[in-house]
XYZ file of N, CA and C in Angstrom:
459
model
N -15.952 12.488 -7.739
C -17.192 13.618 -7.992
C -16.843 14.845 -8.157
N -18.096 15.124 -9.028
C -18.037 17.038 -9.389
C -18.198 17.365 -8.004
N -17.985 19.355 -8.012
C -18.180 20.012 -7.049
C -19.739 19.829 -6.850
N -19.852 20.414 -5.427
C -21.214 20.289 -5.051
C -22.249 20.787 -5.309
N -21.962 22.041 -5.874
C -22.985 23.045 -6.609
C -23.059 22.472 -8.172
N -22.276 22.019 -8.765
C -22.540 21.568 -10.232
C -23.419 20.370 -10.262
N -23.078 19.262 -9.262
C -23.844 18.183 -9.075
C -25.250 18.304 -8.895
N -25.591 18.960 -8.046
C -26.908 19.458 -7.295
C -27.573 20.084 -8.647
N -26.809 21.260 -9.485
C -27.441 21.869 -10.769
C -27.784 21.164 -11.693
N -26.600 20.438 -11.940
C -27.288 19.224 -13.017
C -28.198 18.365 -12.949
N -28.116 17.955 -11.554
C -29.332 16.881 -11.253
C -30.544 17.802 -11.684
N -30.259 18.952 -10.799
C -31.818 19.701 -11.074
C -32.512 19.903 -12.053
N -31.499 20.141 -13.232
C -31.624 20.349 -14.591
C -32.251 19.232 -15.234
N -31.364 18.031 -14.973
C -32.358 16.869 -15.480
C -33.565 16.626 -15.371
N -33.541 17.037 -13.988
C -35.176 16.596 -13.095
C -36.129 17.493 -13.957
N -35.768 18.604 -14.281
C -36.654 19.316 -14.851
C -37.041 18.983 -16.465
N -35.912 18.676 -17.081
C -35.773 18.358 -18.336
C -36.943 16.953 -18.632
N -36.708 16.362 -17.427
C -37.374 14.529 -17.585
C -39.099 15.291 -17.334
N -39.212 16.200 -16.563
C -40.355 16.587 -16.135
C -41.539 17.473 -17.470
N -40.193 17.936 -17.907
C -40.835 18.664 -19.374
C -41.390 17.691 -20.563
N -40.389 16.519 -20.348
C -40.655 15.896 -21.641
C -41.502 15.091 -21.446
N -41.898 14.669 -20.205
C -43.116 13.867 -19.484
C -44.554 14.738 -20.077
N -44.353 15.838 -19.848
C -45.410 17.063 -19.891
C -45.916 16.603 -21.635
N -44.871 17.147 -22.288
C -44.968 17.277 -23.673
C -45.691 16.041 -24.350
N -44.668 14.877 -23.648
C -45.252 13.689 -24.258
C -46.718 13.598 -23.985
N -47.505 13.525 -22.400
C -48.732 13.236 -22.045
C -49.665 14.234 -22.985
N -49.556 15.596 -22.880
C -50.048 16.133 -24.225
C -50.555 15.722 -25.302
N -49.288 15.311 -26.296
C -49.358 14.886 -27.532
C -50.130 13.565 -27.372
N -50.025 12.465 -26.418
C -50.763 11.538 -26.605
C -52.480 11.874 -26.234
N -52.711 12.792 -25.425
C -53.555 13.381 -24.903
C -54.754 13.785 -26.085
N -54.149 14.607 -26.676
C -54.280 15.383 -28.000
C -54.817 14.272 -29.106
N -54.004 13.315 -29.209
C -54.522 12.345 -30.132
C -55.460 11.338 -29.883
N -55.554 11.028 -28.245
C -56.877 10.203 -27.826
C -58.048 11.008 -27.823
N -57.930 12.464 -27.764
C -59.219 13.121 -28.043
C -59.389 13.263 -29.650
N -58.422 13.311 -30.508
C -59.267 13.425 -31.828
C -59.129 11.946 -32.284
N -58.898 11.010 -31.695
C -59.493 9.727 -31.829
C -60.680 9.314 -31.452
N -61.082 9.957 -30.489
C -62.397 9.944 -29.994
C -63.386 11.004 -30.636
N -62.559 12.124 -31.271
C -64.058 13.162 -31.980
C -64.058 12.542 -33.288
N -63.471 11.707 -33.851
C -63.352 10.798 -35.097
C -64.200 9.971 -35.273
N -64.368 9.338 -34.072
C -65.042 7.986 -34.109
C -66.891 8.365 -34.543
N -67.198 7.808 -35.270
C -68.377 7.944 -35.829
C -69.588 6.921 -35.447
N -70.730 7.107 -35.144
C -71.801 6.500 -34.454
C -72.316 5.222 -35.602
N -71.903 4.030 -35.131
C -72.270 2.994 -36.233
C -73.454 2.313 -35.723
N -73.918 1.307 -36.461
C -75.103 0.758 -36.308
C -75.062 -0.337 -34.857
N -73.567 -0.684 -34.840
C -73.645 -1.790 -33.422
C -73.886 -0.592 -32.056
N -74.999 0.065 -31.914
C -74.546 1.222 -30.748
C -74.076 0.313 -29.441
N -74.231 -0.366 -29.189
C -73.900 -0.764 -27.909
C -72.100 -0.885 -27.886
N -71.643 -0.890 -28.880
C -70.288 -1.398 -28.950
C -69.747 0.380 -28.883
N -70.385 1.087 -29.691
C -70.027 2.162 -29.829
C -69.796 3.126 -28.268
N -70.854 2.903 -27.543
C -71.308 3.321 -26.617
C -69.978 3.039 -25.785
N -69.773 1.543 -25.444
C -68.651 0.882 -25.140
C -67.191 1.521 -25.344
N -66.882 1.760 -26.939
C -65.807 2.385 -27.217
C -65.656 3.868 -27.034
N -66.505 4.580 -26.587
C -66.694 6.136 -25.963
C -66.358 6.007 -24.831
N -66.929 5.120 -24.077
C -66.850 5.115 -22.417
C -65.335 4.928 -22.037
N -64.827 3.533 -22.558
C -63.220 3.394 -22.561
C -62.841 4.531 -22.891
N -62.740 5.106 -24.446
C -62.011 6.597 -24.548
C -62.170 7.815 -23.192
N -63.076 7.713 -23.192
C -63.155 8.705 -22.143
C -62.407 8.461 -20.742
N -62.724 7.254 -20.570
C -61.961 6.837 -18.900
C -60.139 6.798 -19.140
N -59.717 6.703 -20.918
C -58.439 6.825 -21.224
C -58.157 8.270 -21.041
N -59.097 9.077 -21.814
C -58.648 10.704 -21.319
C -58.373 10.986 -19.822
N -59.669 10.475 -19.124
C -59.352 10.737 -17.761
C -58.333 10.605 -17.237
N -57.669 9.268 -17.432
C -56.250 9.130 -17.032
C -55.181 9.730 -17.300
N -55.084 9.887 -18.313
C -54.083 10.860 -19.383
C -54.185 12.236 -18.649
N -55.305 12.709 -18.127
C -55.380 14.247 -17.720
C -55.035 14.340 -16.523
N -55.228 13.382 -15.777
C -54.733 13.015 -14.184
C -52.961 12.843 -14.245
N -52.683 12.092 -15.241
C -51.086 11.737 -15.016
C -50.567 13.329 -15.825
N -51.306 14.140 -16.741
C -50.635 15.353 -17.069
C -50.704 16.234 -15.838
N -51.940 16.218 -14.981
C -51.490 17.087 -13.958
C -50.710 16.688 -12.684
N -50.434 15.991 -12.716
C -49.219 15.107 -11.474
C -47.916 15.592 -12.193
N -47.914 15.695 -13.662
C -46.466 16.150 -14.104
C -46.283 17.418 -13.951
N -47.212 18.241 -14.358
C -47.589 19.986 -14.329
C -46.755 20.057 -12.784
N -47.524 19.275 -11.868
C -47.264 19.551 -10.086
C -45.852 19.080 -10.215
N -45.236 17.968 -10.565
C -43.869 17.730 -10.661
C -42.553 18.501 -10.875
N -43.308 19.350 -12.234
C -42.399 20.703 -12.612
C -42.738 21.511 -11.411
N -43.549 22.138 -11.480
C -43.876 23.177 -10.391
C -43.391 23.106 -9.043
N -43.146 21.514 -8.833
C -42.567 21.309 -7.388
C -40.974 21.591 -7.488
N -40.310 21.392 -8.508
C -38.967 21.600 -9.220
C -38.867 22.905 -9.347
N -39.664 23.762 -9.553
C -39.063 25.216 -10.043
C -39.189 25.940 -8.751
N -39.487 25.249 -7.558
C -39.258 25.944 -6.174
C -37.941 25.677 -5.905
N -37.371 25.058 -6.406
C -36.244 24.239 -5.716
C -35.136 25.049 -6.023
N -34.202 25.764 -4.685
C -32.887 26.641 -5.514
C -31.909 25.350 -5.158
N -31.110 24.969 -6.411
C -30.409 23.763 -6.051
C -29.033 24.339 -5.932
N -28.927 25.748 -5.413
C -27.252 26.385 -4.733
C -27.542 26.255 -3.301
N -28.256 26.016 -2.862
C -28.636 25.837 -1.258
C -28.061 24.555 -0.725
N -27.157 24.678 0.081
C -26.933 23.629 0.709
C -26.839 23.556 2.134
N -26.992 22.398 2.758
C -26.977 22.274 4.580
C -26.589 21.142 4.737
N -26.473 20.793 6.154
C -26.152 19.518 6.663
C -27.520 18.617 6.937
N -28.814 19.266 6.920
C -29.988 18.217 7.226
C -30.546 17.934 5.810
N -31.266 17.078 5.717
C -32.015 16.843 4.792
C -33.166 17.605 4.451
N -33.228 18.205 3.298
C -34.256 18.927 3.386
C -34.778 19.168 1.727
N -36.030 19.974 1.341
C -36.106 19.793 -0.183
C -35.179 20.108 -0.554
N -34.698 19.522 -1.857
C -33.525 19.925 -2.724
C -32.109 19.408 -2.345
N -32.307 18.541 -1.218
C -31.015 18.027 -0.963
C -30.467 16.672 -1.769
N -29.154 16.685 -1.914
C -28.630 15.294 -2.234
C -28.322 14.576 -0.992
N -28.706 13.445 -0.847
C -28.494 12.753 0.015
C -27.704 11.402 -0.472
N -26.386 10.939 -0.065
C -25.565 9.697 -0.347
C -25.842 8.751 0.942
N -26.106 7.719 0.523
C -26.202 6.944 1.176
C -25.676 5.481 1.294
N -25.250 4.409 1.880
C -24.535 3.142 1.721
C -25.346 2.442 0.543
N -26.718 2.690 0.616
C -27.921 1.914 -0.095
C -28.137 2.677 -1.568
N -27.301 3.962 -1.613
C -28.068 4.577 -3.160
C -28.011 5.940 -2.966
N -28.076 6.826 -3.773
C -28.043 8.128 -3.973
C -29.391 8.638 -3.994
N -29.892 10.127 -3.388
C -31.172 10.388 -3.446
C -31.127 11.584 -3.624
N -32.023 12.183 -4.619
C -32.345 13.550 -4.725
C -33.700 13.882 -4.147
N -33.918 14.668 -3.364
C -35.008 15.185 -2.458
C -35.680 16.185 -3.252
N -36.610 15.864 -4.012
C -37.399 16.856 -5.176
C -38.352 16.444 -5.561
N -38.759 15.056 -6.241
C -40.013 15.103 -6.661
C -39.701 13.749 -7.082
N -41.088 12.971 -7.277
C -40.873 11.736 -7.945
C -40.881 11.431 -9.306
N -39.301 11.731 -9.935
C -38.900 11.449 -10.985
C -38.432 9.783 -11.327
N -37.698 9.533 -10.366
C -37.507 8.156 -10.089
C -35.663 8.359 -10.622
N -35.328 7.243 -11.501
C -33.858 7.081 -11.583
C -33.157 8.037 -12.719
N -32.010 8.713 -12.161
C -31.576 9.851 -12.929
C -29.947 9.561 -12.645
N -29.875 9.380 -14.150
C -28.348 8.861 -14.074
C -27.342 10.375 -14.530
N -26.237 10.530 -13.983
C -25.227 11.936 -13.953
C -23.934 11.138 -14.074
N -23.433 11.244 -15.282
C -21.928 10.664 -15.744
C -21.822 9.334 -15.484
N -21.002 9.058 -13.667
C -20.836 7.914 -13.285
C -21.745 7.677 -12.440
N -22.341 8.550 -11.713
C -23.571 8.026 -10.635
C -24.978 8.242 -10.871
N -25.720 7.593 -10.347
C -27.288 7.419 -10.496
C -27.664 7.792 -9.141
N -28.619 8.670 -9.374
C -29.543 9.126 -8.404
C -30.981 8.819 -8.516
N -31.635 8.723 -7.231
C -32.948 8.746 -7.138
C -33.685 9.709 -7.058
N -34.563 10.581 -7.604
C -35.215 11.293 -7.580
C -36.379 11.411 -6.876
N -36.616 11.543 -5.446
C -37.917 11.295 -4.701
C -38.695 12.336 -4.231
N -39.745 12.223 -4.125
C -40.757 13.145 -2.808
C -40.631 13.225 -1.805
N -40.623 14.535 -0.970
C -40.488 14.207 0.532
C -41.471 13.278 0.891
N -42.595 13.461 -0.031
C -44.080 12.421 0.704
C -43.664 10.946 0.452
N -42.842 10.705 -0.309
C -42.583 9.187 -0.229
C -42.279 8.529 0.955
N -42.230 6.990 0.678
C -41.994 6.263 2.430
C -40.050 6.881 2.432
N -39.439 6.793 1.850
C -38.275 6.754 1.913
C -37.814 8.232 2.208
N -38.434 9.495 1.601
C -38.511 10.936 1.533
C -38.823 11.343 3.122
N -39.814 10.113 3.795
C -40.257 10.924 5.067
C -39.262 10.588 5.842
N -38.766 9.129 5.621
C -37.626 9.068 6.609
C -36.286 9.828 6.437
N -36.098 10.216 5.361
C -34.864 11.170 4.973
C -35.194 12.588 5.622
N -36.037 13.111 5.578
C -36.356 14.416 6.200
C -35.641 14.668 7.392
N -35.349 15.607 7.688
C -34.816 16.217 8.707
C -33.410 15.767 9.400
N -32.989 14.392 8.378
C -31.886 13.400 9.013
C -30.338 14.103 8.469
N -29.372 14.034 8.992
C -28.141 14.505 9.220
C -27.097 13.498 8.443
N -25.853 13.992 8.122
C -24.916 12.360 8.031
C -24.642 11.713 9.268
N -24.366 10.333 9.036
C -23.744 9.252 10.015
C -25.304 8.998 10.519
N -26.396 9.425 10.365
C -27.365 9.337 10.670
C -28.204 7.830 10.119
N -29.199 6.820 10.776
C -29.296 5.459 10.073
C -30.774 5.646 10.239
N -31.024 4.608 9.631
C -32.468 4.697 9.094
C -33.344 3.489 8.088
N -34.496 2.690 8.506
C -34.340 1.389 8.188
C -35.937 1.488 7.198
N -35.719 0.611 6.071
C -37.059 0.578 5.287
C -36.863 -0.517 4.613
N -38.196 -1.177 5.034
C -38.334 -2.739 4.377
C -37.008 -3.811 4.551
N -36.975 -3.824 5.930
C -35.573 -4.301 6.508
C -34.169 -3.889 5.416
N -34.032 -2.676 5.535
C -32.678 -2.257 4.603
C -32.516 -1.018 5.871
N -31.412 -1.571 6.134
C -30.749 -0.130 7.146
C -29.987 0.706 5.939
N -30.189 1.391 6.251
C -29.347 2.738 5.519
C -28.060 3.733 6.202
N -27.470 4.044 5.963
C -26.623 5.205 7.009
C -26.478 6.719 5.687
N -26.507 7.305 6.279
C -26.146 8.424 5.674
C -25.149 9.077 5.667
N -23.993 9.127 4.643
C -22.980 9.090 4.016
C -22.686 10.742 3.888
N -23.204 11.567 3.099
C -23.020 12.981 3.066
C -24.608 13.439 2.768
N -24.501 14.678 3.291
C -25.678 15.436 2.477
C -25.136 16.774 2.294
N -25.764 17.046 0.483
C -25.020 18.218 -0.024
C -26.733 18.789 -0.431
């Protein structure tokens, strides 16, 4: 296992990169969707045209919401100082349990670092809520799974 600071720093940087990649991807998809909607010309089949425009509008709204969420995730990650450590699970903690490793940061999902896998989770997620304020050797249960905290960094 790498030293504590490098694990947290690399994990934090990887999450920021994943968030940024998601933002760029969503911006590109949104731009393409808007261009497609703008290029659509009024056809003689009026109802089909209106249905197509309505579907394009719904897709644009969905993409805009996803982009907003991705921007919020990046903003939340930017507020975390990965060099701070402690014994209690807080925002920015890396938590090792008997059922997996977690990074209390934002809803990014699975993040692989060398030989270890971490799940970047939000403090507002069900498991995040249970982990907050816990310490090493404490236990909690989620979906009939018993977790024991092995380490908090």
